[in-house]
Coordinates of C-alpha atoms in Angstrom, one line a residue:
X69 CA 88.3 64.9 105.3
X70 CA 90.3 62.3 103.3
X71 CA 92.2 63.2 100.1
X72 CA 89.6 61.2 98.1
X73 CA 86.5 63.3 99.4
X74 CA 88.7 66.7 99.5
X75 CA 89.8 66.3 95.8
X76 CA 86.3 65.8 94.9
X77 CA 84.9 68.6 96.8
X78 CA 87.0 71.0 95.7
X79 CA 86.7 69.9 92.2
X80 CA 82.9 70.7 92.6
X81 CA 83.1 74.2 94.0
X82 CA 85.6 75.2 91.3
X83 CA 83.0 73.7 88.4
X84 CA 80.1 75.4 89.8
X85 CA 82.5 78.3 89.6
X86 CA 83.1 77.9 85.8
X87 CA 80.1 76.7 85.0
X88 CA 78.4 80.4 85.5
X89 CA 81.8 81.8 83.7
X90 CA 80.9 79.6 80.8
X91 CA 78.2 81.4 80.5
X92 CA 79.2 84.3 79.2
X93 CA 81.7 85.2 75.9
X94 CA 84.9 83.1 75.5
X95 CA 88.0 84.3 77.2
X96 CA 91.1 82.2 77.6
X97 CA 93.0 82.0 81.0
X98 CA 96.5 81.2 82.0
X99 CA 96.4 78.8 85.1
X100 CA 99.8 79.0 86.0
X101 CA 100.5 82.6 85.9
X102 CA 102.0 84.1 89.5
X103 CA 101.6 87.6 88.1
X104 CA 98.1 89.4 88.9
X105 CA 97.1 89.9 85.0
X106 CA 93.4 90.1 83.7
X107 CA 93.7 87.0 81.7
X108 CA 95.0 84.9 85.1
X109 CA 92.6 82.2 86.3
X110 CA 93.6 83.3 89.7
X111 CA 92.5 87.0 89.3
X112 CA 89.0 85.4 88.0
X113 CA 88.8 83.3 90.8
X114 CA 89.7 86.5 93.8
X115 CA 92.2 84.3 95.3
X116 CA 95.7 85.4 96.6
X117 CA 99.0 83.3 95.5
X118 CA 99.2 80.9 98.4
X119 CA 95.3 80.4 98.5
X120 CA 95.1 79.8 94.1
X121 CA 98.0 77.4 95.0
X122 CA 96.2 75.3 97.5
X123 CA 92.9 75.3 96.3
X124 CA 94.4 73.7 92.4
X125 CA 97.0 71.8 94.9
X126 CA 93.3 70.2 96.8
X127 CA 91.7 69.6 93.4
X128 CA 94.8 67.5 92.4
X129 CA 95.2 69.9 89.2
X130 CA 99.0 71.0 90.0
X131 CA 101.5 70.5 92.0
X132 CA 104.8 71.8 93.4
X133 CA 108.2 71.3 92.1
X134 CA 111.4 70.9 94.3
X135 CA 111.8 74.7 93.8
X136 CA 108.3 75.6 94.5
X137 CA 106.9 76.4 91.5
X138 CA 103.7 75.4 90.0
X139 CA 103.3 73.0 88.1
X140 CA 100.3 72.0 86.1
X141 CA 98.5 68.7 85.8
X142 CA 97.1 68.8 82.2
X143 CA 95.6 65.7 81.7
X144 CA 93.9 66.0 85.3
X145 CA 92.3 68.9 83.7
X146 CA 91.1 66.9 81.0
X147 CA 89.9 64.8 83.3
X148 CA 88.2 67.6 85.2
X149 CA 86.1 68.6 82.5
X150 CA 85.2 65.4 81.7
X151 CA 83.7 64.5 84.5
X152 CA 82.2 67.5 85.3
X153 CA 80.0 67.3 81.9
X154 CA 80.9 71.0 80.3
X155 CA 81.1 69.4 76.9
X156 CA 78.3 67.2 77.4
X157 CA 76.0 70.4 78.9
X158 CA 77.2 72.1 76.0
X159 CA 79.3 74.4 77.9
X160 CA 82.5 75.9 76.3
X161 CA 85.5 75.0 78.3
X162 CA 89.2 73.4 76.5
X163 CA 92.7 73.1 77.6
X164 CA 95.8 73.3 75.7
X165 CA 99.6 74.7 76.2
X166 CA 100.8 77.6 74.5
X167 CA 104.2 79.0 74.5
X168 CA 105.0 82.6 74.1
X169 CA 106.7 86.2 75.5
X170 CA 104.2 86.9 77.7
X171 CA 105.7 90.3 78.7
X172 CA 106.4 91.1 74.3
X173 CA 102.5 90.1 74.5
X174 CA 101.2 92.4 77.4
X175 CA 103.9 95.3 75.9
X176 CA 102.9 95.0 72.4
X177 CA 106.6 95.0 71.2
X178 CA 108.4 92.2 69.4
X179 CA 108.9 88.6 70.6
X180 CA 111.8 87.6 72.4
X181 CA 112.5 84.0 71.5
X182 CA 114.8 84.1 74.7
X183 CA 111.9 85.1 76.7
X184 CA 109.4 82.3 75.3
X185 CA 108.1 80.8 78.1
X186 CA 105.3 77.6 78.4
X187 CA 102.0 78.4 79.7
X188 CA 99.0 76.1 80.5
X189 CA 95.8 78.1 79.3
X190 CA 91.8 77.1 79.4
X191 CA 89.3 78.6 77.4
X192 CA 86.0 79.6 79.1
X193 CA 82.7 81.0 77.7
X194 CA 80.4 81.0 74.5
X195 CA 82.7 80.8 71.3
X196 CA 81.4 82.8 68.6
X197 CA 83.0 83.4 65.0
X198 CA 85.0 86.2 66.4
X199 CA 86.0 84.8 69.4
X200 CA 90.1 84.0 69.3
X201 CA 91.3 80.7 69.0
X202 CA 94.8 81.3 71.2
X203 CA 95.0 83.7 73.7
X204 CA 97.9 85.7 71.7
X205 CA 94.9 86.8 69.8
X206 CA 93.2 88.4 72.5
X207 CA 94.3 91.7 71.8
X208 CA 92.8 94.2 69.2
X209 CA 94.8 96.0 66.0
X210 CA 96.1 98.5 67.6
X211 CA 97.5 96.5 70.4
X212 CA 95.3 97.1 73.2
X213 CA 94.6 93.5 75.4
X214 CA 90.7 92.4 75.3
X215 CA 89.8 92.5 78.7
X216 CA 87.8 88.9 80.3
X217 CA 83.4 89.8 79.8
X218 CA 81.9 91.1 82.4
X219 CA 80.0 88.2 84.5
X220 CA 76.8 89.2 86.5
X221 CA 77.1 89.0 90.3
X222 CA 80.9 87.9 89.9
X223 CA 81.5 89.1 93.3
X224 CA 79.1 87.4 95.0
X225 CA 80.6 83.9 92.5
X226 CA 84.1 84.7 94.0
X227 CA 82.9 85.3 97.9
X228 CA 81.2 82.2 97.6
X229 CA 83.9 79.7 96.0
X230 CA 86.1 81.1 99.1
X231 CA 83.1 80.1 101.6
X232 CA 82.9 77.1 100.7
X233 CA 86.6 76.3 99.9
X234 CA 88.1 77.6 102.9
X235 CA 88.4 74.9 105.5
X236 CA 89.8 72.5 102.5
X237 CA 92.3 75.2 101.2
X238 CA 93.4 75.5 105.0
X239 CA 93.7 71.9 105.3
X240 CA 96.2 71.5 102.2
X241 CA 98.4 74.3 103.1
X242 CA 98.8 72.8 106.4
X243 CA 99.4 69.4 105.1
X244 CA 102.0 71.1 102.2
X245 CA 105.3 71.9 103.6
X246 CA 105.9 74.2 101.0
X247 CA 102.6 75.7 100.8
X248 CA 103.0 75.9 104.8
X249 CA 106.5 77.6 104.4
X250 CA 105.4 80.0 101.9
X251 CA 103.1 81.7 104.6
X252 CA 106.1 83.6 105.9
X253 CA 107.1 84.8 102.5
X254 CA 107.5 88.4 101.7
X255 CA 105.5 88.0 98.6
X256 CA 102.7 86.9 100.0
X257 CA 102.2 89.3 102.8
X258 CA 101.9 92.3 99.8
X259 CA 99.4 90.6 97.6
X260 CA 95.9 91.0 99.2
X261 CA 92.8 88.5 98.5
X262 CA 90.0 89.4 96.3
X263 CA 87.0 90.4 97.6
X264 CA 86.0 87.5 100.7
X265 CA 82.8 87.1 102.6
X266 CA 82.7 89.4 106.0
X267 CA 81.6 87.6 109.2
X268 CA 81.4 87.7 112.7
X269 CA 82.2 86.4 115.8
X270 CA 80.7 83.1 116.1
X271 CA 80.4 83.6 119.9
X272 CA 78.8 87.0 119.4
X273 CA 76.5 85.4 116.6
X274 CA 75.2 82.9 118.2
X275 CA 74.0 80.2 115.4
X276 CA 72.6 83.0 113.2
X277 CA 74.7 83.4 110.3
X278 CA 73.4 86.9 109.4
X279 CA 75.3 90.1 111.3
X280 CA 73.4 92.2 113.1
X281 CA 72.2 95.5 111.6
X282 CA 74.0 97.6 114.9
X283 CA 76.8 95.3 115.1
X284 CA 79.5 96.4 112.5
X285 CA 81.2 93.2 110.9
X286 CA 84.8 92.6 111.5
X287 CA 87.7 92.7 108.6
X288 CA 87.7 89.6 106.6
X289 CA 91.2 87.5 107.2
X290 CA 92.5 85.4 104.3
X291 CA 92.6 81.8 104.6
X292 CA 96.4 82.1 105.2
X293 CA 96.0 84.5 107.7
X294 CA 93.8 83.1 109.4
X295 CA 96.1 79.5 110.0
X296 CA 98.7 82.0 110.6
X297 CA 97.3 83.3 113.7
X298 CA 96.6 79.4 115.0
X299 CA 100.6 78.9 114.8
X300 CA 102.9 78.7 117.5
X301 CA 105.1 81.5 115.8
X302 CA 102.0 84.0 116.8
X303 CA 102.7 83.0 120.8
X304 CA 104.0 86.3 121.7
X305 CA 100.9 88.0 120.0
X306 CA 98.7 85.0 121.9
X307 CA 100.2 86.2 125.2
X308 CA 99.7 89.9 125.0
X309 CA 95.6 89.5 123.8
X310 CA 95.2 86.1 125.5
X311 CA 95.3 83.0 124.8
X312 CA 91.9 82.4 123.8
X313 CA 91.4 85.7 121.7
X314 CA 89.5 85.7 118.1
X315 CA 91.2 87.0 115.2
X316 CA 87.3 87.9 114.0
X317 CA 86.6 89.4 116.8
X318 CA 86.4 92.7 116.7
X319 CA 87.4 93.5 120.0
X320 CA 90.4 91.9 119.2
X321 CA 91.4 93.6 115.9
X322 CA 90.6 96.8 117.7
X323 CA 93.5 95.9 119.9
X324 CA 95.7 94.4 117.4
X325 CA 95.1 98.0 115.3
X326 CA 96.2 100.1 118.1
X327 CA 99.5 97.8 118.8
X328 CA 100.1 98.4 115.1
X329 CA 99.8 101.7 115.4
X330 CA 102.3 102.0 117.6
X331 CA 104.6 100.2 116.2
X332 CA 104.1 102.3 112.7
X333 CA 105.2 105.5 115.0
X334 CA 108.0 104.0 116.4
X335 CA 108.8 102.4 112.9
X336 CA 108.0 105.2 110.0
X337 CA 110.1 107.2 108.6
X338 CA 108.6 109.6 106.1
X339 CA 106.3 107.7 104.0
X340 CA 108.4 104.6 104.6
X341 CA 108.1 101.8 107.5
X342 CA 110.8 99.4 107.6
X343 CA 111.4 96.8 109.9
X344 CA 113.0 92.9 109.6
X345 CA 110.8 89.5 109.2
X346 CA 111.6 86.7 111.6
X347 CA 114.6 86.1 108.6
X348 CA 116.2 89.1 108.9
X349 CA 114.8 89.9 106.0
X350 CA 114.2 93.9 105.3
X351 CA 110.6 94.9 104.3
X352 CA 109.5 97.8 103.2
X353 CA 105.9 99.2 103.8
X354 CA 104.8 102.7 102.3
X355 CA 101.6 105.1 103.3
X356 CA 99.9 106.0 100.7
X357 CA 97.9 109.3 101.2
X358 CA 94.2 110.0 99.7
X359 CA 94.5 112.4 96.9
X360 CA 91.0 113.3 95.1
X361 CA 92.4 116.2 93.1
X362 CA 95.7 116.7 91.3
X363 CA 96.4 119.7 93.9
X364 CA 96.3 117.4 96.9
X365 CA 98.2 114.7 95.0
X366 CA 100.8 117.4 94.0
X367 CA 101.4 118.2 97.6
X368 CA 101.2 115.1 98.8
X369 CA 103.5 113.3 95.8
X370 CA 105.9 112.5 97.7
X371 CA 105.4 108.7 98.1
X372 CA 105.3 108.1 95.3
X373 CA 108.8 108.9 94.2
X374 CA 109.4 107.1 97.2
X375 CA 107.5 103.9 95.8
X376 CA 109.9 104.2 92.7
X377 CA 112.8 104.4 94.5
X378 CA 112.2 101.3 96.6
X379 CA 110.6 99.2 93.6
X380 CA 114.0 99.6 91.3
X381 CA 116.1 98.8 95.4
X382 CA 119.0 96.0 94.6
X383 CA 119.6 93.4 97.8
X384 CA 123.2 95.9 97.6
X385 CA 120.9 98.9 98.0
X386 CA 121.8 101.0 94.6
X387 CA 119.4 101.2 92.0
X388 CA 117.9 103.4 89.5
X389 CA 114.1 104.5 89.8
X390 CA 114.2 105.5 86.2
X391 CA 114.0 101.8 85.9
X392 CA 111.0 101.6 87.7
X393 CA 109.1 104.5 86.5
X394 CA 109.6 103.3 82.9
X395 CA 108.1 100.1 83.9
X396 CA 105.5 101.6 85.7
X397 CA 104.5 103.7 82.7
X398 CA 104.2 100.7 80.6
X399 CA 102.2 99.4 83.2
X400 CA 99.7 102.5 82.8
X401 CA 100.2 102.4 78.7
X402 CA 98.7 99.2 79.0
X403 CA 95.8 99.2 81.7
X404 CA 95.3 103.2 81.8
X405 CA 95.7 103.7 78.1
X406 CA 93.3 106.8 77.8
X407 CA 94.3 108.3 81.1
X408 CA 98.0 108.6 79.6
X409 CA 96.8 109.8 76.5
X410 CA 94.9 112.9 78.6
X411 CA 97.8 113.9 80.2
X412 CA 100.0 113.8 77.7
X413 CA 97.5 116.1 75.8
X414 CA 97.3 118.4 78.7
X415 CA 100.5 119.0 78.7
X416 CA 101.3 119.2 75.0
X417 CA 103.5 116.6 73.8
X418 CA 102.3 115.5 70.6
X419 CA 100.7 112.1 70.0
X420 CA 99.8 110.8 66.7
X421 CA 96.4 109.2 66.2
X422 CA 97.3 105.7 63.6
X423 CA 95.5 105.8 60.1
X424 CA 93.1 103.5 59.6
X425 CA 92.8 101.5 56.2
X426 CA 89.5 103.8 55.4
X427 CA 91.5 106.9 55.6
X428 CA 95.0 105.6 54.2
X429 CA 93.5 104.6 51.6
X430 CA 91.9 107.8 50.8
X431 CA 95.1 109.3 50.8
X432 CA 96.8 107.3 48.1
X433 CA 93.6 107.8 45.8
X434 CA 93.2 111.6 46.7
X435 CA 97.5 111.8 45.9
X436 CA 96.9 109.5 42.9
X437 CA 100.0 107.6 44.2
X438 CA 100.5 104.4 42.4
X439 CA 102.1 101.5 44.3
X440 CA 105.9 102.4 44.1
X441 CA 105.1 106.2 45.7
X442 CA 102.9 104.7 48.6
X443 CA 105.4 101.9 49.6
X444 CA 108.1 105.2 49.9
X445 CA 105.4 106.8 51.3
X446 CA 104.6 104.6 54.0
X447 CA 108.3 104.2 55.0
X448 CA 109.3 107.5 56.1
X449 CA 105.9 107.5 58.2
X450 CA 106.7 104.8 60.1
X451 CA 110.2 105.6 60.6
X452 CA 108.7 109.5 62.1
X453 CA 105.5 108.6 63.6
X454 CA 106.1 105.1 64.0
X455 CA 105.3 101.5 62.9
X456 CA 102.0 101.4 64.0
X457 CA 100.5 104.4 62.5
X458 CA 100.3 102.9 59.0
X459 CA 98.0 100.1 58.0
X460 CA 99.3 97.0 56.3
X461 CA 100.2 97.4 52.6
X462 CA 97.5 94.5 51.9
X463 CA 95.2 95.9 53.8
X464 CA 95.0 99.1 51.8
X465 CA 95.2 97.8 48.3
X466 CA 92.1 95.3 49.1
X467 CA 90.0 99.3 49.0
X468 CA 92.1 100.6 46.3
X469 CA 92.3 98.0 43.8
X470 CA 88.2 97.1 42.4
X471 CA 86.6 99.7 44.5
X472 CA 84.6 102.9 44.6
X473 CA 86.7 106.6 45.0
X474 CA 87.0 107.4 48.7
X475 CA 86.8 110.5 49.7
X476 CA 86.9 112.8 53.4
X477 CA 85.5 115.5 54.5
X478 CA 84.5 116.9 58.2
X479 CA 81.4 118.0 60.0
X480 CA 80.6 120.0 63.1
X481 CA 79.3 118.0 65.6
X482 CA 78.0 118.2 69.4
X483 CA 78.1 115.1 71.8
X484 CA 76.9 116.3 74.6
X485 CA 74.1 119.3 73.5
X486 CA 71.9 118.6 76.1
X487 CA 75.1 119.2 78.7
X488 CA 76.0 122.3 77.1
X489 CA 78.8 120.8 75.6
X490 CA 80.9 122.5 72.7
X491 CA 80.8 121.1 69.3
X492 CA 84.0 120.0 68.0
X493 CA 85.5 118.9 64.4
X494 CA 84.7 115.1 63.3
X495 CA 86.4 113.9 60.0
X496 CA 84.7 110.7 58.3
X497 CA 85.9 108.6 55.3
X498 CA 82.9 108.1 52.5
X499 CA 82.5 105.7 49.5
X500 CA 79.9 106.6 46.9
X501 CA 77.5 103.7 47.9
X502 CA 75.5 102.8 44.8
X503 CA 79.0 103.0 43.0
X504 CA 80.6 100.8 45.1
X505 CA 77.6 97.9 44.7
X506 CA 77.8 98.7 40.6
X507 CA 81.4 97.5 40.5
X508 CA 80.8 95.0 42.9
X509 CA 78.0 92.9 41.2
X510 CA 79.9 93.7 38.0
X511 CA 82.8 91.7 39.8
X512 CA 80.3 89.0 40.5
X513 CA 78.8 88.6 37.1
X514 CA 82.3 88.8 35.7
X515 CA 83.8 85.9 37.7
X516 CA 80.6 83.7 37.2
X517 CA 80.7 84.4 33.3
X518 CA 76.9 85.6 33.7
X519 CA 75.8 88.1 31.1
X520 CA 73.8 91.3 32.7
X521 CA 70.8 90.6 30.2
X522 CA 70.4 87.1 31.9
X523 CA 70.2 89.0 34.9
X524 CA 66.6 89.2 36.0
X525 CA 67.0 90.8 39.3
X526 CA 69.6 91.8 42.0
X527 CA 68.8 92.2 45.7
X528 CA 71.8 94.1 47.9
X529 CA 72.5 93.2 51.5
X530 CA 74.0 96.7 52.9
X531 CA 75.6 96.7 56.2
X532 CA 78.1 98.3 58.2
X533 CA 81.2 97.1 61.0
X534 CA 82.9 99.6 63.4
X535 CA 86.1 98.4 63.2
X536 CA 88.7 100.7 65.3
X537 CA 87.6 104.2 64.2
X538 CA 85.9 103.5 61.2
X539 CA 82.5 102.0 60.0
X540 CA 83.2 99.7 56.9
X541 CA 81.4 99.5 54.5
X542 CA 80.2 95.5 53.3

């Protein structure tokens, strides 16, 4: 296949790709992100690295510098969109550059103008009022990352984009010496494809596609993998099978697994298999055991202090796993939010639920505090529980200043009564609601200079947003 007629191939399977993800709600996506994030185009897509690399590589949408890093084409995506006819369909798609601290971002802490880096991003999906308009938008208040919509039968999107991509993606890396180097990198051996079509033997197949029922299907390979095993650097594995063995086959993998099986005895010690690449470079495998209760994990823990202690490993062999478990913890902070939260219940360390603007501002009105005493006030809570556990000052004075008397209370409520469940304590915020539309059509009138007898009739639109923990009022 010529470049002309690859570029344009590929360019058709990745549109027919983003034309169902346009589909859905708007999300924006960084394109040249190496990290495995949620908001990466490459996680969207279920590619690995080196496969993400040669598939924008085939489209003519990036590029490699001399160093090997990816670089973006901008105005080829332009281009792509163009031509494709997203706008013209009325499908949401655009393309910008954004640049920020992407680790401040996923860490909600402060920016690091040192750490600013340039992104290429794409926004995909129905755009609403709500939707961001930059993707250092797409987290919530509190600081918790919006997470890309769900997509119906997105599997089945991504298995197919690597069906009919594969022999093109192939071809590129082949044809890229880079690409073709970075088969053999470290990196790319520990970073597994998204989920790829299973298949069989073509020999065992025949020219039906579909396996058969009794006949079990053989593990998927990655495209890298799988021009990996046609190299001449796989000779001595060639040998030993034969030389015209099938890395589908599954005969063949059943002999591959029992060579590596071998070699993991001889290898392993502990938890930990070590052994050199063909550049005498040390890699480090692990075995992580199947824990399905916190018993079995507890006996069974240790690989993961063992994980921690080769994560924070130096090329001089020192290094401190505290390093590794804090960043692993932010890790969980930021994708496991509610599991930390459990255990750090279970185990009694106190953590401090943030006031919302509802409650807050019930607070200062209950204290009568005027806006001197809650500015004090609001200091020494930050500075003991934190600066997220107060609202903005702006925030609150928009429902103290011209509104209705808030008040709290609590009620006794059960979740799950059908389950048996217990009832527990819920505390609610409340605003007096015939109060609150008195003072605001007397607002209205006011600012219009309308006098209430001229007034023949008023009709009130009552509604209510759950925003965070609390249902505003509007």
């Amino acid at each position: 296949m010529g470049a002309p007629d690859r570029v344009g191939q590929i360019r058709t399977d990745l549109a027919v790709f983003l034309r169902n993800l346009a589909k859905v709600d708007s999300f924006w996506f960084i394109t040249n992100l190496k990290a495995d994030h949620p908001f990466s185009l490459r996680n969207r897509l279920g590619l690995t690295l080196l496969d993400y690399h040669g598939l924008l590589i085939a489209a003519n949408l990036a590029d490699l510098d001399t160093n090997g890093v990816l670089k973006i084409k901008p105005k080829q995506w332009i281009a792509f969109f163009d031509e494709s006819d997203f706008v013209k369909d009325g499908l949401g798609v655009e393309t910008t550059k954004t640049k920020f601290d992407l680790r401040a971002f996923t860490a909600d802490t402060k920016s690091n103008n040192n750490q600013r880096l340039t992104y290429h991003v794409i926004r995909v999906g129905v755009k609403h009022s709500t939707s961001p308009d930059k993707i250092s938008d797409q987290k919530d208040e509190k600081g918790k990352l919006h997470l890309p919509p769900q997509v119906p039968l997105l599997r089945s999107m991504q298995r197919s984009l690597v069906r009919n991509s594969r022999r093109t993606i192939m071809d590129t890396i082949i044809d890229n010496e880079k690409l073709y180097d970075s088969l053999f990198d470290n990196n790319e051996q520990t970073e597994q494809a998204s989920p790829n079509p299973k298949e069989q033997s073509t020999k065992e197949r025949g020219t039906d596609s579909r396996p058969s029922k009794r006949q079990k299907s053989s593990p998927q390979l990655s495209m890298a993998q799988q021009s990996l095993f046609e190299d001449d650097d796989m000779q001595p594995l060639r040998d030993y099978l034969g030389k015209d063995f099938d890395p589908t086959d599954p005969a063949t993998i059943a002999k591959i697994d029992k060579v590596f099986a071998a070699c993991v005895s001889l290898k392993r010690e502990g938890n930990v298999i070590k052994y050199k690449d063909k550049r005498s470079h040390e890699i480090s495998l692990l075995h992580i055991p199947r824990s399905s209760t916190d018993r079995s994990f507890h006996e069974k823990k240790q690989w993961f202090d063992d994980a921690m202690e080769l994560n924070s490993a130096t090329k001089n062999g020192d290094g401190n796993p505290e390093d590794s478990g804090r960043r692993l913890v932010n890790h969980l902070c930021i994708y496991q939010l509610d599991a930390v939260k459990d255990v750090l219940n279970k185990r009694g360390i106190p953590l401090c639920k943030p006031m919302n603007t509802t409650q807050f501002a019930s607070l200062v009105q209950s204290c009568g505090l005027n806006g001197a005493q809650t500015a004090q006030l609001t200091k020494h809570l930050r500075d003991h529980l934190g600066k997220g556990f107060c609202p903005t000052r702006s925030s609150i004075e928009k429902l103290c200043e011209g509104h209705g008397e808030i008040y709290v209370d609590s009620v006794q409520h059960n979740y799950d009564k059908e389950g048996g469940g217990k009832e527990e304590t819920v505390h609610y915020s409340a605003v007096d609601v015939d109060k609150e539309v008195s003072i605001q059509l007397a607002r209205q009138l006011q600012r219009r200079k309308i006098s209430p007898k001229d007034v023949k009739g008023a009709h009130h639109l009552v509604g209510g947003d759950h925003g965070g923990d609390a249902m505003q009022f509007g």
